[in-house]
Tab-separated table of C-alpha atoms in Angstrom:
chain	number	residue	atom	x	y	z
A	195	UNK	CA	-18.843	3.923	3.576
A	196	UNK	CA	-15.163	4.026	4.438
A	197	UNK	CA	-12.697	5.296	1.859
A	198	UNK	CA	-9.393	3.530	1.252
A	199	UNK	CA	-6.766	4.958	-1.080
A	200	UNK	CA	-3.745	2.889	-2.084
A	201	UNK	CA	-1.001	5.057	-3.580
A	202	UNK	CA	1.499	2.963	-5.542
A	203	UNK	CA	4.745	4.088	-7.086
A	204	UNK	CA	4.997	2.067	-10.291
A	205	UNK	CA	2.485	0.162	-12.354
A	206	UNK	CA	1.594	-3.506	-12.295
A	207	UNK	CA	3.013	-5.109	-15.415
A	208	UNK	CA	2.694	-8.851	-14.898
A	209	UNK	CA	-0.746	-10.298	-15.683
A	210	UNK	CA	-0.728	-12.523	-12.580
A	211	UNK	CA	-0.264	-9.523	-10.264
A	212	UNK	CA	-2.941	-7.605	-12.179
A	213	UNK	CA	-5.402	-10.510	-11.857
A	214	UNK	CA	-4.757	-10.968	-8.134
A	215	UNK	CA	-5.095	-7.241	-7.419
A	216	UNK	CA	-8.280	-7.046	-9.512
A	217	UNK	CA	-9.844	-9.880	-7.519
A	218	UNK	CA	-9.311	-8.048	-4.219
A	219	UNK	CA	-10.459	-4.744	-5.708
A	220	UNK	CA	-13.699	-6.486	-6.726
A	221	UNK	CA	-14.142	-8.050	-3.271
A	222	UNK	CA	-13.430	-4.772	-1.479
A	223	UNK	CA	-16.205	-2.995	-3.372
A	224	UNK	CA	-18.700	-4.354	-0.820
A	225	UNK	CA	-16.847	-2.812	2.114
A	226	UNK	CA	-15.310	0.487	1.063
A	227	UNK	CA	-14.801	3.044	-1.639
A	228	UNK	CA	-11.391	1.939	-2.898
A	229	UNK	CA	-9.146	4.069	-5.056
A	230	UNK	CA	-5.836	2.810	-6.400
A	231	UNK	CA	-3.556	5.572	-7.626
A	232	UNK	CA	-0.514	4.571	-9.654
A	233	UNK	CA	2.291	7.126	-9.747
A	234	UNK	CA	5.257	7.100	-12.096
A	235	UNK	CA	8.466	5.664	-10.726
A	236	UNK	CA	11.440	7.925	-11.407
A	237	UNK	CA	13.816	6.564	-14.004
A	238	UNK	CA	17.295	6.162	-12.620
A	239	UNK	CA	20.551	4.942	-14.151
A	240	UNK	CA	21.520	1.251	-13.914
A	241	UNK	CA	23.664	1.797	-10.814
A	242	UNK	CA	22.414	5.052	-9.320
A	243	UNK	CA	24.424	6.980	-6.765
A	244	UNK	CA	22.877	7.649	-3.352
A	245	UNK	CA	22.298	11.261	-4.449
A	246	UNK	CA	20.474	10.140	-7.601
A	247	UNK	CA	18.275	7.792	-5.548
A	248	UNK	CA	17.524	10.597	-3.063
A	249	UNK	CA	16.541	12.979	-5.883
A	250	UNK	CA	14.284	10.330	-7.423
A	251	UNK	CA	12.605	9.574	-4.098
A	252	UNK	CA	12.097	13.296	-3.458
A	253	UNK	CA	10.309	13.675	-6.825
A	254	UNK	CA	8.148	10.638	-6.081
A	255	UNK	CA	7.359	12.151	-2.660
A	256	UNK	CA	6.036	15.318	-4.344
A	257	UNK	CA	3.700	13.213	-6.486
A	258	UNK	CA	2.568	11.214	-3.429
A	259	UNK	CA	1.825	14.341	-1.399
A	260	UNK	CA	-0.213	15.774	-4.291
A	261	UNK	CA	-2.491	12.703	-4.290
A	262	UNK	CA	-2.885	12.136	-0.539
A	263	UNK	CA	-6.450	12.689	0.677
A	264	UNK	CA	-6.234	15.560	3.207
A	265	UNK	CA	-8.115	13.937	6.108
A	266	UNK	CA	-6.760	10.400	5.704
A	267	UNK	CA	-4.898	8.302	8.226
A	268	UNK	CA	-1.643	7.688	6.351
A	269	UNK	CA	0.132	4.325	6.395
A	270	UNK	CA	3.554	4.073	4.758
A	271	UNK	CA	4.725	0.570	3.910
A	272	UNK	CA	8.426	0.312	4.642
A	273	UNK	CA	10.861	-2.316	5.828
A	274	UNK	CA	11.687	-0.438	9.036
A	275	UNK	CA	8.021	-0.124	9.927
A	276	UNK	CA	6.113	-1.960	12.621
A	277	UNK	CA	4.615	-5.361	11.915
A	278	UNK	CA	0.946	-5.763	12.822
A	279	UNK	CA	-1.342	-8.747	12.959
A	280	UNK	CA	-4.383	-8.973	10.714
A	281	UNK	CA	-6.538	-8.227	13.748
A	282	UNK	CA	-4.540	-5.074	14.508
A	283	UNK	CA	-4.926	-3.924	10.911
A	284	UNK	CA	-8.668	-4.589	11.216
A	285	UNK	CA	-8.750	-2.282	14.253
A	286	UNK	CA	-6.990	0.430	12.235
A	287	UNK	CA	-9.609	0.067	9.492
A	288	UNK	CA	-12.405	0.231	12.063
A	289	UNK	CA	-11.012	3.447	13.540
A	290	UNK	CA	-10.374	5.271	10.244
A	291	UNK	CA	-13.055	6.772	8.033
A	292	UNK	CA	-10.413	7.469	5.408
A	293	UNK	CA	-7.208	5.454	5.081
A	294	UNK	CA	-4.346	6.093	2.658
A	295	UNK	CA	-1.690	3.405	2.241
A	296	UNK	CA	1.516	4.216	0.370
A	297	UNK	CA	3.671	1.645	-1.412
A	298	UNK	CA	6.971	2.941	-2.727
A	299	UNK	CA	8.848	1.831	-5.808
A	300	UNK	CA	11.940	-0.333	-6.020
A	301	UNK	CA	13.977	2.131	-3.937
A	302	UNK	CA	11.315	2.551	-1.247
A	303	UNK	CA	9.902	5.824	0.042
A	304	UNK	CA	11.402	9.222	0.704
A	305	UNK	CA	12.110	9.781	4.424
A	306	UNK	CA	9.708	12.755	4.459
A	307	UNK	CA	6.794	10.485	3.485
A	308	UNK	CA	7.666	7.965	6.192
A	309	UNK	CA	8.008	10.729	8.791
A	310	UNK	CA	4.606	12.221	7.916
A	311	UNK	CA	2.749	8.888	8.135
A	312	UNK	CA	0.724	8.061	11.233
A	313	UNK	CA	1.876	4.444	10.857
A	314	UNK	CA	4.931	2.925	9.249
A	315	UNK	CA	3.937	-0.654	8.451
A	316	UNK	CA	6.205	-3.572	7.634
A	317	UNK	CA	4.646	-6.634	6.016
A	318	UNK	CA	7.550	-8.856	7.037
A	319	UNK	CA	11.280	-8.766	7.722
A	320	UNK	CA	11.625	-10.481	4.331
A	321	UNK	CA	11.943	-8.477	1.126
A	322	UNK	CA	9.117	-8.638	-1.434
A	323	UNK	CA	8.689	-6.973	-4.821
A	324	UNK	CA	6.602	-3.818	-4.485
A	325	UNK	CA	4.113	-5.263	-6.991
A	326	UNK	CA	3.502	-8.252	-4.729
A	327	UNK	CA	3.246	-5.909	-1.741
A	328	UNK	CA	0.225	-4.293	-3.434
A	329	UNK	CA	-1.553	-7.649	-3.712
A	330	UNK	CA	-0.628	-8.544	-0.133
A	331	UNK	CA	-1.874	-5.186	1.172
A	332	UNK	CA	-5.176	-5.464	-0.703
A	333	UNK	CA	-5.659	-8.970	0.677
A	334	UNK	CA	-4.986	-7.786	4.222
A	335	UNK	CA	-7.391	-4.863	3.853
A	336	UNK	CA	-10.039	-7.303	2.617
A	337	UNK	CA	-9.236	-9.639	5.523
A	338	UNK	CA	-9.536	-6.707	7.937
A	339	UNK	CA	-13.009	-5.855	6.690
A	340	UNK	CA	-13.963	-9.524	6.965
A	341	UNK	CA	-12.685	-9.644	10.562
A	342	UNK	CA	-14.622	-6.490	11.453
A	343	UNK	CA	-17.781	-7.844	9.840
A	344	UNK	CA	-17.545	-11.248	11.502
A	345	UNK	CA	-17.006	-12.999	8.153
A	346	UNK	CA	-15.673	-16.530	7.776
A	347	UNK	CA	-12.749	-15.559	5.508
A	348	UNK	CA	-10.373	-15.072	8.465
A	349	UNK	CA	-9.682	-18.347	10.282
């Protein structure tokens, strides 16, 4: 069974995000061993300086690296990443025994995490809250498994 790890900086707080994520976690149980790891987002001042943001991202990067499965194909979600179709994501799932997807906090991901990833993935040129990005990613992973299994979910 494939293993998928979703590393998230920050916790889901809103019940509607929690419910949506839980639904996809339940559905994915048939297809993979899914682990969601929530990491603490660094607390920054109201209007942080670029140096303060960089220090916070560097600390988050340390926590991310400590939780990354060693043999995983690493996907970093970031705005400057490459957009892929659902079918292309399904191919990535098919070719990876162990996949680790990283979702940064409100300030994104440290450049070192993006540079180390095998794929930098953008969900859209639009901006979404990182909590919604988790739900969207889980849905796309589920869709990918459905595509690979010939399911009717993907139309």
